[in-house]
Tab-separated table of C-alpha atoms in Angstrom:
chain	number	residue	atom	x	y	z
A	1	MET	CA	-17.653	-8.524	0.396
A	2	ASN	CA	-18.923	-5.264	1.842
A	3	TYR	CA	-18.041	-3.113	4.830
A	4	PRO	CA	-20.672	-2.815	7.559
A	5	ASN	CA	-21.669	0.621	6.251
A	6	GLY	CA	-22.830	-1.020	3.014
A	7	LYS	CA	-20.222	0.648	0.803
A	8	LYS	CA	-18.441	-1.613	-1.658
A	9	THR	CA	-14.704	-1.924	-1.447
A	10	ASN	CA	-12.544	-0.939	-4.389
A	11	ASN	CA	-10.006	-3.763	-4.798
A	12	ASN	CA	-8.365	-2.874	-7.443
A	13	ALA	CA	13.747	2.692	-2.049
A	14	VAL	CA	15.021	6.125	-1.720
A	15	THR	CA	15.358	8.509	-4.531
A	16	ASN	CA	13.121	10.930	-6.286
A	17	ARG	CA	14.770	10.043	-9.578
A	18	LYS	CA	13.361	7.949	-12.375
A	19	PRO	CA	15.327	4.792	-13.134
A	20	LYS	CA	18.240	5.317	-15.499
A	21	GLN	CA	18.168	1.747	-16.714
A	22	LYS	CA	15.579	-0.019	-18.833
A	23	PRO	CA	12.452	-1.221	-17.005
A	24	ASP	CA	12.665	-4.548	-15.195
A	25	PHE	CA	10.074	-6.769	-16.854
A	26	SER	CA	10.633	-9.670	-14.465
A	27	ASN	CA	7.738	-8.386	-12.345
A	28	ARG	CA	5.029	-9.029	-14.914
A	29	GLY	CA	2.250	-11.059	-13.352
A	30	MET	CA	3.243	-10.176	-9.790
A	31	THR	CA	0.960	-7.956	-7.760
A	32	LEU	CA	2.148	-5.226	-5.441
A	33	GLU	CA	0.867	-7.214	-2.474
A	34	GLU	CA	2.883	-10.283	-3.512
A	35	ASP	CA	6.008	-8.137	-3.927
A	36	ILE	CA	5.561	-6.522	-0.498
A	37	ASN	CA	4.851	-9.874	1.167
A	38	GLN	CA	8.071	-11.241	-0.383
A	39	SER	CA	9.976	-8.171	0.844
A	40	ASN	CA	8.564	-8.501	4.354
A	41	GLN	CA	9.555	-12.171	4.449
A	42	ALA	CA	13.110	-11.234	3.403
A	43	TYR	CA	13.205	-8.559	6.147
A	44	LEU	CA	11.965	-11.087	8.722
A	45	THR	CA	14.372	-13.844	7.637
A	46	SER	CA	17.364	-11.499	7.821
A	47	GLY	CA	16.252	-10.096	11.203
A	48	ARG	CA	15.956	-6.584	9.771
A	49	ALA	CA	12.284	-5.901	10.623
A	50	VAL	CA	9.027	-7.537	11.675
A	51	ILE	CA	6.244	-6.307	9.383
A	52	HIS	CA	3.129	-8.276	8.418
A	53	LYS	CA	-0.035	-7.907	6.408
A	54	LYS	CA	-2.972	-7.289	8.708
A	55	PRO	CA	-5.760	-9.847	8.468
A	56	THR	CA	-9.160	-8.397	7.626
A	57	PRO	CA	-11.837	-9.516	10.107
A	58	VAL	CA	-14.603	-11.255	8.163
A	59	GLN	CA	-17.928	-12.688	9.321
A	60	ILE	CA	-18.933	-15.785	7.357
A	61	VAL	CA	-22.704	-15.980	6.888
A	62	ASN	CA	-23.316	-18.784	4.403
A	63	VAL	CA	-21.154	-21.832	3.631
A	64	ASP	CA	-21.885	-24.557	1.095
A	65	TYR	CA	-20.466	-28.043	1.651
A	66	PRO	CA	-20.541	-29.725	-1.790
A	67	LYS	CA	-18.232	-32.472	-0.475
A	68	ARG	CA	-17.034	-33.475	2.897
A	69	SER	CA	-13.486	-32.317	2.059
A	70	ALA	CA	-14.469	-28.978	0.490
A	71	ALA	CA	-16.324	-25.975	1.851
A	72	VAL	CA	-17.294	-22.986	-0.279
A	73	ILE	CA	-18.014	-19.621	1.351
A	74	LYS	CA	-21.121	-18.233	-0.372
A	75	GLU	CA	-21.652	-15.063	1.667
A	76	ALA	CA	-19.422	-13.072	3.998
A	77	TYR	CA	-19.158	-9.515	5.299
A	78	PHE	CA	-16.417	-7.391	6.775
A	79	LYS	CA	-16.974	-7.217	10.546
A	80	GLN	CA	-15.542	-3.717	10.636
A	81	ALA	CA	-13.851	-1.273	8.325
A	82	SER	CA	-10.196	-2.187	7.939
A	83	THR	CA	-7.390	0.227	8.747
A	84	THR	CA	-4.251	-0.091	6.593
A	85	ASP	CA	-2.694	-3.120	4.910
A	86	TYR	CA	0.571	-3.564	6.832
A	87	ASN	CA	2.113	-2.836	10.212
A	88	GLY	CA	5.077	-3.826	12.325
A	89	ILE	CA	8.300	-2.606	13.895
A	90	TYR	CA	11.619	-1.450	12.480
A	91	ARG	CA	14.546	-0.020	14.468
A	92	GLY	CA	12.244	0.715	17.407
A	93	LYS	CA	9.704	2.598	15.267
A	94	TYR	CA	6.119	1.548	14.628
A	95	ILE	CA	5.561	1.110	10.864
A	96	ASP	CA	2.095	1.351	9.314
A	97	PHE	CA	1.256	1.622	5.625
A	98	GLU	CA	-1.238	1.122	2.847
A	99	ALA	CA	-0.360	-0.462	-0.517
A	100	LYS	CA	-2.316	0.502	-3.636
A	101	GLU	CA	-2.030	-0.259	-7.340
A	102	THR	CA	-3.562	1.647	-10.218
A	103	ARG	CA	-3.693	0.951	-13.945
A	104	ASN	CA	-4.016	4.689	-14.541
A	105	LYS	CA	-0.897	6.162	-16.184
A	106	THR	CA	-1.477	9.854	-15.448
A	107	SER	CA	-2.671	10.019	-11.833
A	108	PHE	CA	-3.487	8.090	-8.675
A	109	PRO	CA	-7.242	8.236	-7.883
A	110	LEU	CA	-7.878	9.170	-4.256
A	111	ALA	CA	-11.037	7.041	-4.417
A	112	ASN	CA	-8.665	4.052	-4.033
A	113	ILE	CA	-8.176	5.062	-0.397
A	114	HIS	CA	-11.004	5.159	2.144
A	115	GLU	CA	-11.646	7.927	4.649
A	116	HIS	CA	-11.339	5.601	7.654
A	117	GLN	CA	-7.884	4.570	6.399
A	118	VAL	CA	-6.739	8.198	6.190
A	119	GLU	CA	-8.096	8.864	9.689
A	120	HIS	CA	-6.181	5.846	10.983
A	121	MET	CA	-2.985	7.048	9.277
A	122	LYS	CA	-3.374	10.500	10.830
A	123	LYS	CA	-3.651	8.933	14.288
A	124	VAL	CA	-0.498	6.881	13.667
A	125	CYS	CA	1.395	10.049	12.663
A	126	GLU	CA	0.128	11.836	15.796
A	127	GLN	CA	1.771	9.067	17.841
A	128	ASP	CA	5.085	9.524	15.972
A	129	GLY	CA	4.711	6.307	13.993
A	130	VAL	CA	6.144	5.971	10.483
A	131	CYS	CA	3.165	6.013	8.139
A	132	PHE	CA	3.074	6.054	4.345
A	133	ALA	CA	1.566	4.556	1.199
A	134	ILE	CA	3.275	2.417	-1.394
A	135	LEU	CA	1.763	3.283	-4.762
A	136	ARG	CA	2.282	1.290	-7.929
A	137	PHE	CA	1.489	2.405	-11.455
A	138	SER	CA	1.116	-1.099	-12.883
A	139	GLN	CA	0.981	0.001	-16.531
A	140	LEU	CA	4.224	1.955	-16.098
A	141	GLU	CA	5.769	-0.713	-13.841
A	142	GLU	CA	6.798	1.948	-11.320
A	143	THR	CA	6.494	1.844	-7.540
A	144	TYR	CA	6.695	4.832	-5.173
A	145	PHE	CA	6.979	5.397	-1.428
A	146	PHE	CA	4.555	8.250	-0.681
A	147	PRO	CA	4.747	9.858	2.813
A	148	ALA	CA	1.458	10.028	4.712
A	149	GLU	CA	1.864	13.759	5.347
A	150	LYS	CA	1.903	14.393	1.573
A	151	LEU	CA	-1.121	12.127	1.108
A	152	PHE	CA	-3.034	14.111	3.770
A	153	GLN	CA	-2.458	17.368	1.871
A	154	HIS	CA	-4.009	15.926	-1.293
A	155	TRP	CA	-6.812	14.260	0.673
A	156	ASP	CA	-7.758	17.496	2.464
A	157	ARG	CA	-7.555	19.490	-0.779
A	158	GLN	CA	-9.958	16.999	-2.398
A	159	ASN	CA	-12.392	17.420	0.502
A	160	ASN	CA	-12.296	21.191	-0.063
A	161	GLY	CA	-13.365	20.922	-3.690
A	162	GLY	CA	-9.947	20.232	-5.182
A	163	ARG	CA	-8.688	17.532	-7.515
A	164	LYS	CA	-9.786	13.961	-6.728
A	165	SER	CA	-6.508	12.396	-7.780
A	166	ILE	CA	-2.772	12.939	-7.362
A	167	PRO	CA	-1.035	13.633	-10.680
A	168	TYR	CA	1.680	11.171	-11.672
A	169	GLN	CA	4.233	14.012	-11.882
A	170	THR	CA	3.380	15.059	-8.309
A	171	ILE	CA	3.961	11.522	-7.051
A	172	GLN	CA	7.328	11.542	-8.831
A	173	GLN	CA	8.234	14.845	-7.122
A	174	GLU	CA	6.809	14.257	-3.632
A	175	GLY	CA	7.335	10.506	-3.453
A	176	HIS	CA	10.400	8.300	-3.621
A	177	PHE	CA	10.889	5.927	-6.525
A	178	ILE	CA	11.608	2.335	-5.447
A	179	GLN	CA	13.658	0.339	-7.961
A	180	LEU	CA	12.441	-3.268	-7.974
A	181	GLN	CA	15.121	-5.753	-6.952
A	182	TYR	CA	15.516	-9.498	-6.908
A	183	HIS	CA	16.185	-10.338	-3.260
A	184	ILE	CA	13.965	-7.628	-1.733
A	185	ARG	CA	11.432	-6.730	-4.413
A	186	VAL	CA	10.167	-3.487	-2.822
A	187	ASP	CA	12.884	-2.269	-0.450
A	188	TYR	CA	10.863	0.426	1.298
A	189	LEU	CA	13.004	0.226	4.453
A	190	SER	CA	15.851	1.887	2.560
A	191	VAL	CA	13.563	4.894	2.069
A	192	ILE	CA	12.720	4.903	5.787
A	193	ASP	CA	16.437	4.781	6.630
A	194	GLU	CA	17.057	7.966	4.656
A	195	MET	CA	13.945	9.803	5.821
A	196	TYR	CA	13.786	8.945	9.515
A	197	PHE	CA	17.209	7.745	10.709
């Protein structure tokens, strides 16, 4: 599927410390999105927060009906450029964030984030919302909470001829490592508690 501008999409909690224990291999096969959806469901069930994945508005153009009980979408387009992946409310604060995975071990490519998403995040921050990215290095099995304000610095530097990725070591320093857990896989609200409350 493509955005209306014709560009293809690229689909690819609080401590700054690395984990002291051995990596948790129970996550193999799970995507970051699945882990966050599970976490959000746990937050909702416990009454802690209401945060959901935003649906992406899609215009279906061509559908094939091979059988009466089955329809196959053959062609569809994004109606508009999406904003970020998730939003909701926690402790009276608006929460808005993007979730991205990379197989790269040494840096996070800024090409994984779109300009309209950064612009949206900036507007959320201007309104005093809590905005951030959750970044996962899938090959390293590490997940980080990365504040939007830090992301903006790297984004603006890139637009001024600087590096087009954020080094892994920088994400370790400027972000917050999230240890994967069983009940709440990606407990990003614990990071928010320390940073904002």
